[in-house]
Short mmCIF file of C-alpha atoms in Angstrom, two decimals:
data_model
loop_
_atom_site.label_atom_id
_atom_site.label_comp_id
_atom_site.label_asym_id
_atom_site.label_seq_id
_atom_site.Cartn_x
_atom_site.Cartn_y
_atom_site.Cartn_z
CA MET A 1 0.00 0.00 0.00
CA PRO A 2 1.24 3.53 -0.70
CA PRO A 3 1.91 5.96 2.12
CA ALA A 4 -1.14 7.91 3.22
CA GLU A 5 -2.00 10.56 0.64
CA PRO A 6 -1.51 14.12 1.93
CA ALA A 7 -4.84 15.55 2.99
CA LEU A 8 -4.29 18.89 1.33
CA PRO A 9 -1.27 19.69 -0.61
CA GLN A 10 -1.29 22.34 -2.35
CA PRO A 11 1.31 33.02 -14.86
CA SER A 12 2.40 35.78 -17.77
CA ARG A 13 4.02 32.47 -16.82
CA PRO A 14 6.26 32.60 -13.72
CA ASN A 15 9.59 30.86 -13.48
CA ARG A 16 9.48 28.86 -10.26
CA ARG A 17 12.50 28.85 -7.98
CA ARG A 18 14.11 31.51 -10.20
CA ALA A 19 17.28 33.08 -8.84
CA PHE A 20 17.00 36.89 -8.85
CA ALA A 21 19.94 38.97 -10.01
CA MET A 22 19.76 42.70 -9.42
CA GLY A 23 18.12 44.45 -12.38
CA SER A 24 15.53 47.01 -13.34
CA ALA A 25 11.79 46.82 -13.97
CA GLU A 26 8.65 48.65 -12.96
CA PRO A 27 8.40 49.12 -9.17
CA ARG A 28 5.75 47.15 -7.33
CA GLN A 29 2.73 49.08 -6.08
CA ARG A 30 2.78 49.30 -2.30
CA PRO A 31 -0.37 48.53 -0.27
CA SER A 32 -2.00 51.38 1.56
CA ARG A 33 -1.94 49.82 5.04
CA CYS A 34 1.55 48.90 6.18
CA HIS A 35 2.91 47.59 9.48
CA THR A 36 6.48 46.74 10.38
CA ALA A 37 8.09 43.84 12.23
CA VAL A 38 11.75 43.67 13.19
CA ILE A 39 13.68 40.48 14.00
CA HIS A 40 16.91 40.65 15.98
CA TYR A 41 19.27 37.70 15.52
CA ARG A 42 21.19 36.48 18.54
CA PRO A 43 23.98 33.94 19.02
CA ARG A 44 23.12 30.25 18.71
CA GLY A 45 21.19 28.86 21.65
CA LYS A 46 19.49 32.15 22.48
CA PRO A 47 16.03 32.84 21.14
CA CYS A 48 15.59 35.64 18.67
CA SER A 49 13.21 38.36 19.76
CA ARG A 50 10.44 39.60 17.52
CA THR A 51 8.29 42.71 17.57
CA PRO A 52 5.39 41.82 15.29
CA ALA A 53 3.24 44.49 13.74
CA VAL A 54 -0.38 44.45 14.81
CA PRO A 55 -3.07 45.78 12.50
CA PRO A 56 -5.49 48.20 14.14
CA GLU A 57 -8.26 45.61 14.37
CA GLY A 58 -8.53 41.83 14.66
CA ASP A 59 -5.87 39.14 14.71
CA THR A 60 -2.92 39.21 12.36
CA MET A 61 -0.36 37.14 10.56
CA HIS A 62 2.88 36.38 12.37
CA ILE A 63 6.23 36.07 10.63
CA SER A 64 9.52 34.77 11.97
CA ALA A 65 12.86 34.03 10.35
CA HIS A 66 15.73 31.75 11.29
CA LEU A 67 19.24 31.88 9.81
CA ASP A 68 21.32 28.77 9.22
CA VAL A 69 24.43 30.64 10.46
CA ASP A 70 24.88 33.59 12.83
CA VAL A 71 27.83 35.15 11.07
CA LEU A 72 29.53 35.53 7.70
CA ALA A 73 33.28 35.65 7.23
CA LEU A 74 34.84 38.95 6.21
CA GLU A 75 35.86 39.17 2.53
CA THR A 76 34.68 35.62 1.79
CA ASP A 77 32.03 34.48 -0.69
CA ASP A 78 29.25 32.71 1.17
CA GLN A 79 25.68 31.42 1.04
CA LEU A 80 23.03 32.16 3.65
CA CYS A 81 19.84 30.08 4.16
CA VAL A 82 16.81 31.61 5.86
CA LEU A 83 13.75 29.69 7.05
CA VAL A 84 10.69 31.94 7.08
CA GLU A 85 7.62 30.78 9.00
CA LEU A 86 4.23 32.43 8.47
CA THR A 87 1.30 31.76 10.79
CA ALA A 88 -2.23 32.74 9.81
CA PRO A 89 -4.76 34.43 12.10
CA THR A 90 -7.25 32.49 14.18
CA ALA A 91 -10.74 32.15 12.73
CA SER A 92 -13.34 34.58 14.01
CA THR A 93 -15.83 33.09 16.47
CA ARG A 94 -18.54 35.66 15.78
CA ASP A 95 -21.59 34.52 13.86
CA GLY A 96 -22.00 36.04 10.44
CA ASP A 97 -18.32 37.02 10.17
CA ARG A 98 -17.49 34.64 7.33
CA PRO A 99 -17.92 36.27 3.91
CA ALA A 100 -19.74 34.33 1.23
CA SER A 101 -17.47 31.68 -0.29
CA THR A 102 -17.48 30.89 -4.01
CA LEU A 103 -16.75 27.39 -5.29
CA GLN A 104 -16.86 26.65 -9.02
CA VAL A 105 -16.52 22.96 -9.91
CA VAL A 106 -15.40 21.92 -13.40
CA LEU A 107 -16.22 18.22 -13.83
CA ASP A 108 -15.06 15.83 -16.54
CA ARG A 109 -18.06 13.82 -17.75
CA SER A 110 -16.30 12.12 -20.67
CA GLY A 111 -16.89 8.43 -21.41
CA SER A 112 -13.95 7.27 -19.30
CA MET A 113 -15.69 8.68 -16.20
CA ALA A 114 -18.65 6.30 -16.65
CA GLY A 115 -19.60 4.16 -13.67
CA GLY A 116 -17.87 4.45 -10.32
CA ARG A 117 -15.75 7.51 -11.05
CA LEU A 118 -18.58 9.80 -12.10
CA ASP A 119 -20.90 8.37 -9.45
CA GLY A 120 -18.26 8.94 -6.76
CA ALA A 121 -17.68 12.53 -7.90
CA LYS A 122 -21.42 13.21 -7.91
CA THR A 123 -21.78 11.77 -4.40
CA ALA A 124 -18.97 14.02 -3.17
CA LEU A 125 -20.55 17.07 -4.80
CA LEU A 126 -23.90 16.30 -3.19
CA GLY A 127 -22.15 16.16 0.18
CA LEU A 128 -20.34 19.45 -0.26
CA ILE A 129 -23.61 21.22 -1.10
CA ASP A 130 -24.71 20.38 2.46
CA LYS A 131 -21.54 21.96 3.88
CA LEU A 132 -22.03 25.30 2.14
CA ASP A 133 -24.34 28.02 3.45
CA PRO A 134 -27.33 29.17 1.35
CA GLY A 135 -25.51 32.49 0.95
CA ASP A 136 -22.39 30.83 -0.48
CA ASN A 137 -21.94 30.72 -4.25
CA PHE A 138 -21.69 27.44 -6.13
CA GLY A 139 -21.44 26.62 -9.80
CA LEU A 140 -20.92 23.47 -11.86
CA VAL A 141 -19.57 23.21 -15.39
CA ALA A 142 -19.53 19.71 -16.92
CA PHE A 143 -17.47 18.96 -20.00
CA ASP A 144 -16.68 16.22 -22.49
CA ASP A 145 -16.24 17.33 -26.10
CA ARG A 146 -18.96 19.85 -25.29
CA VAL A 147 -19.37 22.20 -22.36
CA GLU A 148 -22.53 22.48 -20.28
CA VAL A 149 -23.24 24.86 -17.40
CA ALA A 150 -25.09 22.34 -15.25
CA VAL A 151 -25.48 24.80 -12.36
CA ALA A 152 -25.07 28.53 -13.05
CA ALA A 153 -22.75 30.06 -10.45
CA GLY A 154 -24.71 31.86 -7.75
CA PRO A 155 -26.06 31.66 -4.20
CA LEU A 156 -27.26 28.25 -2.99
CA SER A 157 -30.78 29.49 -2.35
CA ASP A 158 -32.30 26.23 -3.68
CA LYS A 159 -30.03 23.38 -2.66
CA GLN A 160 -32.47 20.70 -3.79
CA ALA A 161 -32.51 22.06 -7.35
CA VAL A 162 -28.71 22.05 -7.41
CA LYS A 163 -28.63 18.46 -6.15
CA ARG A 164 -31.07 17.37 -8.87
CA ALA A 165 -28.85 18.95 -11.52
CA ILE A 166 -25.83 17.09 -10.16
CA ALA A 167 -27.70 13.77 -10.01
CA GLU A 168 -28.78 14.06 -13.66
CA LEU A 169 -25.22 14.17 -15.03
CA ASP A 170 -24.14 11.18 -17.13
CA ALA A 171 -20.96 10.25 -18.99
CA ARG A 172 -20.43 10.86 -22.69
CA GLY A 173 -17.93 12.01 -25.34
CA SER A 174 -14.21 12.83 -25.29
CA THR A 175 -12.17 15.28 -23.20
CA ASP A 176 -11.96 18.98 -24.09
CA LEU A 177 -10.53 19.98 -20.73
CA SER A 178 -9.48 23.48 -21.75
CA ALA A 179 -12.98 24.43 -22.92
CA GLY A 180 -14.49 23.25 -19.65
CA TYR A 181 -11.85 24.98 -17.55
CA LEU A 182 -12.14 28.28 -19.42
CA ARG A 183 -15.92 28.22 -19.07
CA GLY A 184 -15.55 27.50 -15.37
CA LEU A 185 -13.22 30.47 -14.97
CA GLN A 186 -15.78 32.67 -16.71
CA GLU A 187 -18.48 31.55 -14.30
CA ALA A 188 -16.21 32.08 -11.29
CA ALA A 189 -15.25 35.57 -12.45
CA ARG A 190 -18.88 36.47 -13.07
CA ILE A 191 -20.04 35.73 -9.54
CA ALA A 192 -16.90 36.21 -7.42
CA GLY A 193 -16.94 39.24 -5.17
CA PRO A 194 -14.04 40.86 -3.32
CA ALA A 195 -13.38 37.56 -1.51
CA GLY A 196 -12.53 35.86 -4.80
CA ALA A 197 -13.36 32.30 -5.81
CA THR A 198 -11.97 28.76 -5.92
CA VAL A 199 -12.20 26.58 -9.02
CA LEU A 200 -11.90 22.81 -8.56
CA LEU A 201 -11.08 20.94 -11.78
CA VAL A 202 -11.81 17.18 -11.70
CA SER A 203 -10.69 14.97 -14.60
CA ASP A 204 -9.59 11.38 -15.24
CA GLY A 205 -8.24 11.66 -18.78
CA HIS A 206 -5.71 13.19 -21.11
CA ALA A 207 -7.00 16.33 -22.78
CA ASN A 208 -7.49 15.31 -26.43
CA ALA A 209 -9.27 18.41 -27.76
CA GLY A 210 -8.80 22.17 -27.44
CA VAL A 211 -5.72 23.55 -25.67
CA THR A 212 -3.57 20.70 -24.33
CA ASP A 213 -0.22 22.39 -23.57
CA PRO A 214 0.54 22.38 -19.80
CA ASP A 215 2.45 25.67 -19.86
CA THR A 216 -0.35 27.45 -21.70
CA LEU A 217 -3.02 26.21 -19.29
CA GLY A 218 -0.76 26.97 -16.33
CA GLY A 219 -0.44 30.53 -17.62
CA ILE A 220 -4.23 30.81 -17.88
CA ALA A 221 -4.53 29.62 -14.28
CA ALA A 222 -1.93 32.18 -13.16
CA LYS A 223 -3.77 34.99 -14.90
CA ALA A 224 -6.98 33.95 -13.13
CA HIS A 225 -5.12 33.85 -9.80
CA ALA A 226 -4.03 37.44 -10.38
CA ASP A 227 -7.76 38.22 -10.40
CA ASN A 228 -8.19 36.38 -7.06
CA ILE A 229 -9.43 33.08 -8.51
CA THR A 230 -7.58 30.06 -7.13
CA THR A 231 -7.53 26.77 -9.05
CA SER A 232 -7.11 23.32 -7.48
CA THR A 233 -7.04 20.09 -9.49
CA LEU A 234 -8.04 16.50 -8.79
CA GLY A 235 -6.59 13.85 -11.10
CA TYR A 236 -8.79 10.76 -10.97
CA GLY A 237 -7.40 7.30 -11.76
CA LEU A 238 -4.20 6.51 -13.65
CA GLY A 239 -5.07 7.82 -17.10
CA TYR A 240 -4.94 11.60 -16.64
CA ASP A 241 -2.04 13.86 -17.64
CA GLU A 242 -0.26 14.76 -14.39
CA ARG A 243 1.90 17.36 -16.13
CA LEU A 244 -1.17 19.29 -17.25
CA MET A 245 -3.06 19.04 -13.95
CA SER A 246 0.06 19.97 -11.99
CA ALA A 247 0.72 23.03 -14.16
CA ILE A 248 -2.82 24.28 -13.66
CA ALA A 249 -2.72 23.81 -9.87
CA ARG A 250 0.71 25.44 -9.60
CA GLY A 251 -0.24 28.40 -11.77
CA GLY A 252 -3.53 28.79 -9.93
CA ALA A 253 -1.83 28.65 -6.48
CA GLY A 254 -4.16 25.82 -5.49
CA ASN A 255 -3.84 22.19 -4.44
CA GLU A 256 -2.81 19.29 -6.66
CA HIS A 257 -4.71 16.11 -5.75
CA PHE A 258 -4.48 12.53 -6.98
CA ALA A 259 -6.99 9.76 -6.25
CA GLU A 260 -7.37 6.26 -7.63
CA GLU A 261 -10.61 5.31 -5.88
CA ALA A 262 -13.95 7.04 -5.42
CA ASP A 263 -13.63 7.18 -1.61
CA THR A 264 -10.29 8.99 -1.81
CA ALA A 265 -11.63 11.40 -4.43
CA GLY A 266 -14.67 12.14 -2.28
CA ALA A 267 -12.52 12.89 0.76
CA LEU A 268 -10.29 15.23 -1.26
CA ILE A 269 -13.28 17.09 -2.71
CA ALA A 270 -14.71 17.49 0.80
CA GLY A 271 -11.31 18.71 1.97
CA GLU A 272 -11.35 21.48 -0.63
CA VAL A 273 -14.61 22.76 0.85
CA ASP A 274 -13.27 22.52 4.41
CA GLY A 275 -10.25 24.55 3.33
CA LEU A 276 -12.40 27.13 1.58
CA LEU A 277 -14.57 27.60 4.67
CA SER A 278 -11.63 27.88 7.09
CA GLN A 279 -9.68 30.59 5.27
CA THR A 280 -8.58 33.61 7.29
CA ALA A 281 -6.22 35.13 4.71
CA GLN A 282 -6.01 35.19 0.94
CA ALA A 283 -4.03 36.77 -1.89
CA ALA A 284 -0.89 36.30 0.21
CA SER A 285 2.50 37.07 -1.26
CA LEU A 286 6.09 37.49 -0.12
CA LEU A 287 8.37 40.09 -1.69
CA ILE A 288 12.07 39.54 -1.02
CA GLN A 289 14.12 42.67 -1.60
CA PRO A 290 17.86 41.84 -1.55
CA SER A 291 20.35 44.44 -0.37
CA PRO A 292 23.25 45.51 -2.61
CA HIS A 293 25.39 42.95 -0.74
CA VAL A 294 23.45 40.07 -2.33
CA ARG A 295 24.31 38.68 -5.76
CA ALA A 296 21.30 36.36 -6.13
CA VAL A 297 18.37 34.99 -4.12
CA GLN A 298 16.43 31.78 -4.61
CA ILE A 299 13.21 30.44 -3.13
CA VAL A 300 13.65 26.69 -2.69
CA ASN A 301 9.92 25.94 -2.37
CA ASP A 302 8.07 25.13 -5.59
CA LEU A 303 6.08 28.37 -5.83
CA PRO A 304 4.90 30.69 -8.60
CA VAL A 305 7.63 33.33 -8.57
CA THR A 306 8.18 36.48 -10.64
CA THR A 307 10.86 39.17 -10.59
CA THR A 308 10.00 42.78 -9.86
CA GLY A 309 12.05 45.93 -10.01
CA ASP A 310 13.21 45.49 -6.45
CA GLY A 311 13.16 41.77 -5.74
CA LEU A 312 11.58 38.38 -6.05
CA LEU A 313 7.80 38.01 -5.56
CA ALA A 314 6.36 34.65 -4.48
CA GLU A 315 2.62 33.93 -4.61
CA LEU A 316 1.47 32.06 -1.49
CA GLY A 317 -2.28 31.91 -2.12
CA THR A 318 -4.71 31.34 0.74
CA PHE A 319 -4.13 30.44 4.39
CA TYR A 320 -6.34 28.38 6.68
CA ALA A 321 -6.97 29.53 10.25
CA ASP A 322 -3.88 29.06 12.45
CA GLU A 323 -1.94 27.48 9.58
CA THR A 324 1.84 27.77 9.64
CA ARG A 325 3.63 27.79 6.29
CA LYS A 326 7.41 27.37 5.84
CA LEU A 327 9.56 28.92 3.12
CA LEU A 328 13.28 28.40 2.58
CA ILE A 329 15.28 31.20 0.93
CA THR A 330 18.95 31.10 -0.04
CA PHE A 331 21.14 34.16 -0.59
CA ASP A 332 24.34 34.12 -2.65
CA ILE A 333 26.55 36.71 -0.97
CA PRO A 334 29.90 37.78 -2.47
CA ALA A 335 32.72 38.88 -0.19
CA ILE A 336 31.70 41.71 2.17
CA ALA A 337 34.54 44.05 3.07
CA THR A 338 33.01 45.69 6.18
CA LEU A 339 32.72 44.23 9.68
CA GLY A 340 29.55 44.45 11.74
CA LEU A 341 25.81 43.99 11.38
CA THR A 342 24.82 43.92 7.71
CA GLN A 343 21.36 43.91 6.18
CA VAL A 344 20.93 41.09 3.70
CA ALA A 345 17.36 41.65 2.57
CA THR A 346 13.90 42.85 3.47
CA CYS A 347 10.95 40.45 3.46
CA GLN A 348 7.60 42.11 2.80
CA PHE A 349 4.59 39.88 3.42
CA THR A 350 1.23 41.08 2.09
CA TRP A 351 -2.17 39.46 2.56
CA VAL A 352 -5.90 40.20 2.56
CA GLU A 353 -7.55 39.59 5.91
CA LEU A 354 -10.86 37.71 6.13
CA PRO A 355 -13.63 38.53 6.78
CA THR A 356 -12.85 42.28 6.67
CA LEU A 357 -11.08 42.11 3.27
CA ALA A 358 -8.55 44.64 4.58
CA GLN A 359 -5.07 44.44 3.06
CA HIS A 360 -2.06 44.34 5.38
CA THR A 361 1.71 44.25 5.05
CA LEU A 362 4.41 43.08 7.45
CA THR A 363 8.01 44.10 6.72
CA VAL A 364 10.94 42.22 8.24
CA PRO A 365 14.59 43.23 7.67
CA LEU A 366 17.09 40.34 7.69
CA HIS A 367 20.53 41.02 9.22
CA VAL A 368 23.68 39.01 9.75
CA ASN A 369 26.98 39.81 11.46
CA VAL A 370 30.16 39.98 9.38
CA VAL A 371 33.17 38.90 11.47
CA PRO A 372 36.85 38.05 10.89
CA GLY A 373 37.43 34.70 9.23
CA ASP A 374 38.88 33.03 12.34
CA GLN A 375 35.70 33.79 14.29
CA ALA A 376 33.45 32.57 11.47
CA ALA A 377 35.39 29.32 11.21
CA GLY A 378 33.77 28.00 14.39
CA ARG A 379 30.18 28.64 13.42
CA VAL A 380 27.71 25.75 13.69
CA PRO A 381 24.86 25.66 11.14
CA ASP A 382 21.34 25.59 12.56
CA PRO A 383 20.11 21.97 12.18
CA THR A 384 16.47 22.94 11.65
CA VAL A 385 17.24 25.25 8.74
CA ARG A 386 19.68 22.82 7.14
CA THR A 387 17.22 19.92 7.51
CA GLU A 388 14.43 21.95 5.93
CA LEU A 389 16.76 22.70 3.02
CA VAL A 390 17.40 18.99 2.44
CA TYR A 391 13.69 18.21 2.79
CA LEU A 392 12.75 20.72 0.10
CA GLN A 393 15.59 19.61 -2.17
CA VAL A 394 14.14 16.10 -1.92
CA GLN A 395 10.80 17.49 -3.14
CA GLN A 396 12.62 19.00 -6.12
CA ALA A 397 14.09 15.58 -6.88
CA LYS A 398 10.62 14.00 -6.74
CA ARG A 399 9.30 16.64 -9.12
CA ARG A 400 12.11 15.85 -11.55
CA ALA A 401 11.47 12.12 -11.13
CA SER A 402 7.80 12.64 -12.00
CA GLY A 403 8.85 14.47 -15.15
CA HIS A 404 11.13 11.60 -16.15
CA LEU A 405 8.36 9.07 -15.54
CA SER A 406 5.87 11.09 -17.57
CA ALA A 407 8.41 11.19 -20.41
CA GLY A 408 8.94 7.42 -20.29
CA ALA A 409 12.39 7.48 -18.66
CA PRO A 410 12.09 5.33 -15.51
CA ASP A 411 15.85 4.81 -15.15
CA ALA A 412 16.41 8.57 -14.90
CA ALA A 413 13.57 8.76 -12.35
CA LEU A 414 15.13 6.00 -10.25
CA ALA A 415 18.46 7.83 -10.26
CA GLU A 416 16.75 10.96 -8.89
CA LEU A 417 14.94 8.95 -6.23
CA ARG A 418 18.09 7.15 -5.11
CA GLN A 419 20.01 10.40 -4.81
CA ALA A 420 17.14 11.81 -2.75
CA GLN A 421 17.21 8.74 -0.49
CA ASP A 422 20.94 9.16 0.05
CA ALA A 423 20.52 12.87 0.90
CA LEU A 424 17.76 12.01 3.36
CA SER A 425 19.86 9.31 5.03
CA ASP A 426 22.79 11.72 5.39
CA ALA A 427 20.54 14.39 6.95
CA LEU A 428 18.75 12.18 9.46
CA PRO A 429 21.51 11.83 12.13
CA ALA A 430 21.85 15.61 12.54
CA ALA A 431 18.15 16.40 12.19
CA PRO A 432 16.34 17.88 15.21
CA ALA A 433 13.86 15.57 16.93
CA HIS A 434 10.80 17.57 15.85
CA LEU A 435 11.60 16.84 12.18
CA HIS A 436 12.24 13.10 12.55
CA ASP A 437 8.64 12.16 11.74
CA ASP A 438 8.71 14.23 8.55
CA LEU A 439 11.95 12.61 7.42
CA THR A 440 10.74 9.12 8.28
CA GLU A 441 7.53 9.66 6.32
CA GLU A 442 9.54 11.04 3.42
CA ALA A 443 11.81 8.00 3.41
CA SER A 444 8.70 5.82 3.22
CA ALA A 445 7.36 7.85 0.27
CA LEU A 446 10.66 7.56 -1.60
CA ALA A 447 10.81 3.81 -1.00
CA TYR A 448 7.24 3.46 -2.28
CA LEU A 449 8.01 5.48 -5.41
CA SER A 450 11.13 3.42 -6.13
CA ASP A 451 9.21 0.18 -5.66
CA GLN A 452 6.37 1.31 -7.92
CA THR A 453 8.80 2.43 -10.60
CA GLN A 454 10.79 -0.80 -10.49
CA SER A 455 7.55 -2.79 -10.63
CA GLY A 456 6.50 -1.06 -13.83
CA MET A 457 3.73 1.02 -12.24
CA VAL A 458 5.06 4.14 -13.91
CA ALA A 459 1.75 6.01 -14.21
CA ARG A 460 1.01 5.65 -10.50
CA ALA A 461 4.55 6.65 -9.51
CA ALA A 462 4.48 9.72 -11.77
CA LYS A 463 1.18 10.95 -10.36
CA PHE A 464 1.97 10.24 -6.71
CA SER A 465 5.41 11.83 -7.01
CA SER A 466 4.01 14.99 -8.59
CA MET A 467 1.20 15.35 -6.06
CA ASP A 468 3.37 14.52 -3.05
CA ALA A 469 6.11 16.96 -4.04
CA ALA A 470 3.57 19.73 -4.64
CA SER A 471 1.86 19.31 -1.28
CA LYS A 472 5.12 19.21 0.66
CA SER A 473 6.89 22.03 -1.15
CA HIS A 474 4.26 24.49 -2.37
CA LYS A 475 2.48 24.55 0.99
CA ARG A 476 5.13 23.18 3.33
CA GLY A 477 3.70 22.96 6.86
CA ARG A 478 0.02 22.83 5.88
CA THR A 479 -2.26 20.31 7.59
CA ARG A 480 -5.87 19.40 6.92
CA PRO A 481 -8.31 22.13 8.07
CA PRO A 482 -11.04 21.23 10.57
CA SER A 483 -14.00 19.49 8.94
CA SER A 484 -17.16 21.54 8.61
CA GLY A 485 -20.53 19.96 9.19
CA PRO A 486 -23.66 20.27 7.06
CA ASN A 487 -25.38 23.65 6.87
#
């Protein structure tokens, strides 16, 4: 049996994990409400103090940063790793505080979905209707080689009518995924208010009509995300194109799901609704502005990233209540000729608070001490930061392995997986205790992927590897949101 599937993973086209070299472009527009947080770094073993900014009303995001080393050596080229942790606000307990949510489902009804797959998807959709409030917006687009708006996006004022429309769907035709997805985006944009919308694309097959290029569809998803429409995908069975579904989820800043059986698919669809209803922040982004001392900066997580005139901008999407997300950033720093405290970068975190829809910004300057080489020689890297770096590099290897498997190159995939296993084994002895469970689970996932690949189950390995890497890298630290009951 495979390891337990992650509960929830999960433009102009961005270049993910792009290293930023200082250049020029249009400056980024600054939000109107801005608050500042300052982190002071102290010697190893002493906690770093933080003065978080607090918006005038309600709870707020919290941001902290941890360096892998306390000091850099004078006049020596070096690399600095920074682990940034972002924690979302607690959900409001006041009745009526939650703004109307918008969920637009785009469902593959092609012939390959006939029987258990379509029936399982319909059962899951019927269940999620009960979880949404009458004031929430819901829409359903069904597609094969034609597109049908089965439920026009709008408030759930008549849940029974929506359920009848879902129950009447049957399987037919081929798979024009792009036409269905584009129509779903149109419906989401039509009804979405300031709180935006989530599109959930469910398909079991390779797109064989319309637009089929993953990069093109990923760019469409990214453009929609810029308009506050998130896209998650659910690949059903072993016949769908994981490269296409992954590109759409990544571009849309949503979750990438994979299910072989109806029960798993139903649980993942329900999880999307639970996540939607537990959001306390959306449209989150992190702008990293390197100082002149930095030659290049790289975000190790697999995130949609673009360059701006003053840094590197990563799209983080939505946050569930109390969720903590982890990002790993590396800085390439050429020799610094001045001793003392030196600013490496500024991290500017922007998000939209729910339910008020107020936009906030936290700004955190990152500093490090530059000391003589003999003092720097005794520095001890922080084990948590270094272990997180290895963990995310393993996710990169799994993403590459999935690409090799999709391209019919299992030997290349096995080489990536074995290198990742070796890196994990080397990291485990020095890893802090609180990360042992993550590393042990990751070792199990790698062993499963290797076994599936060697056994000829290439399609399963490609899909699991893609989904698993996305969930653990794109939204590192995320756990399943609390389940919501029927409304």
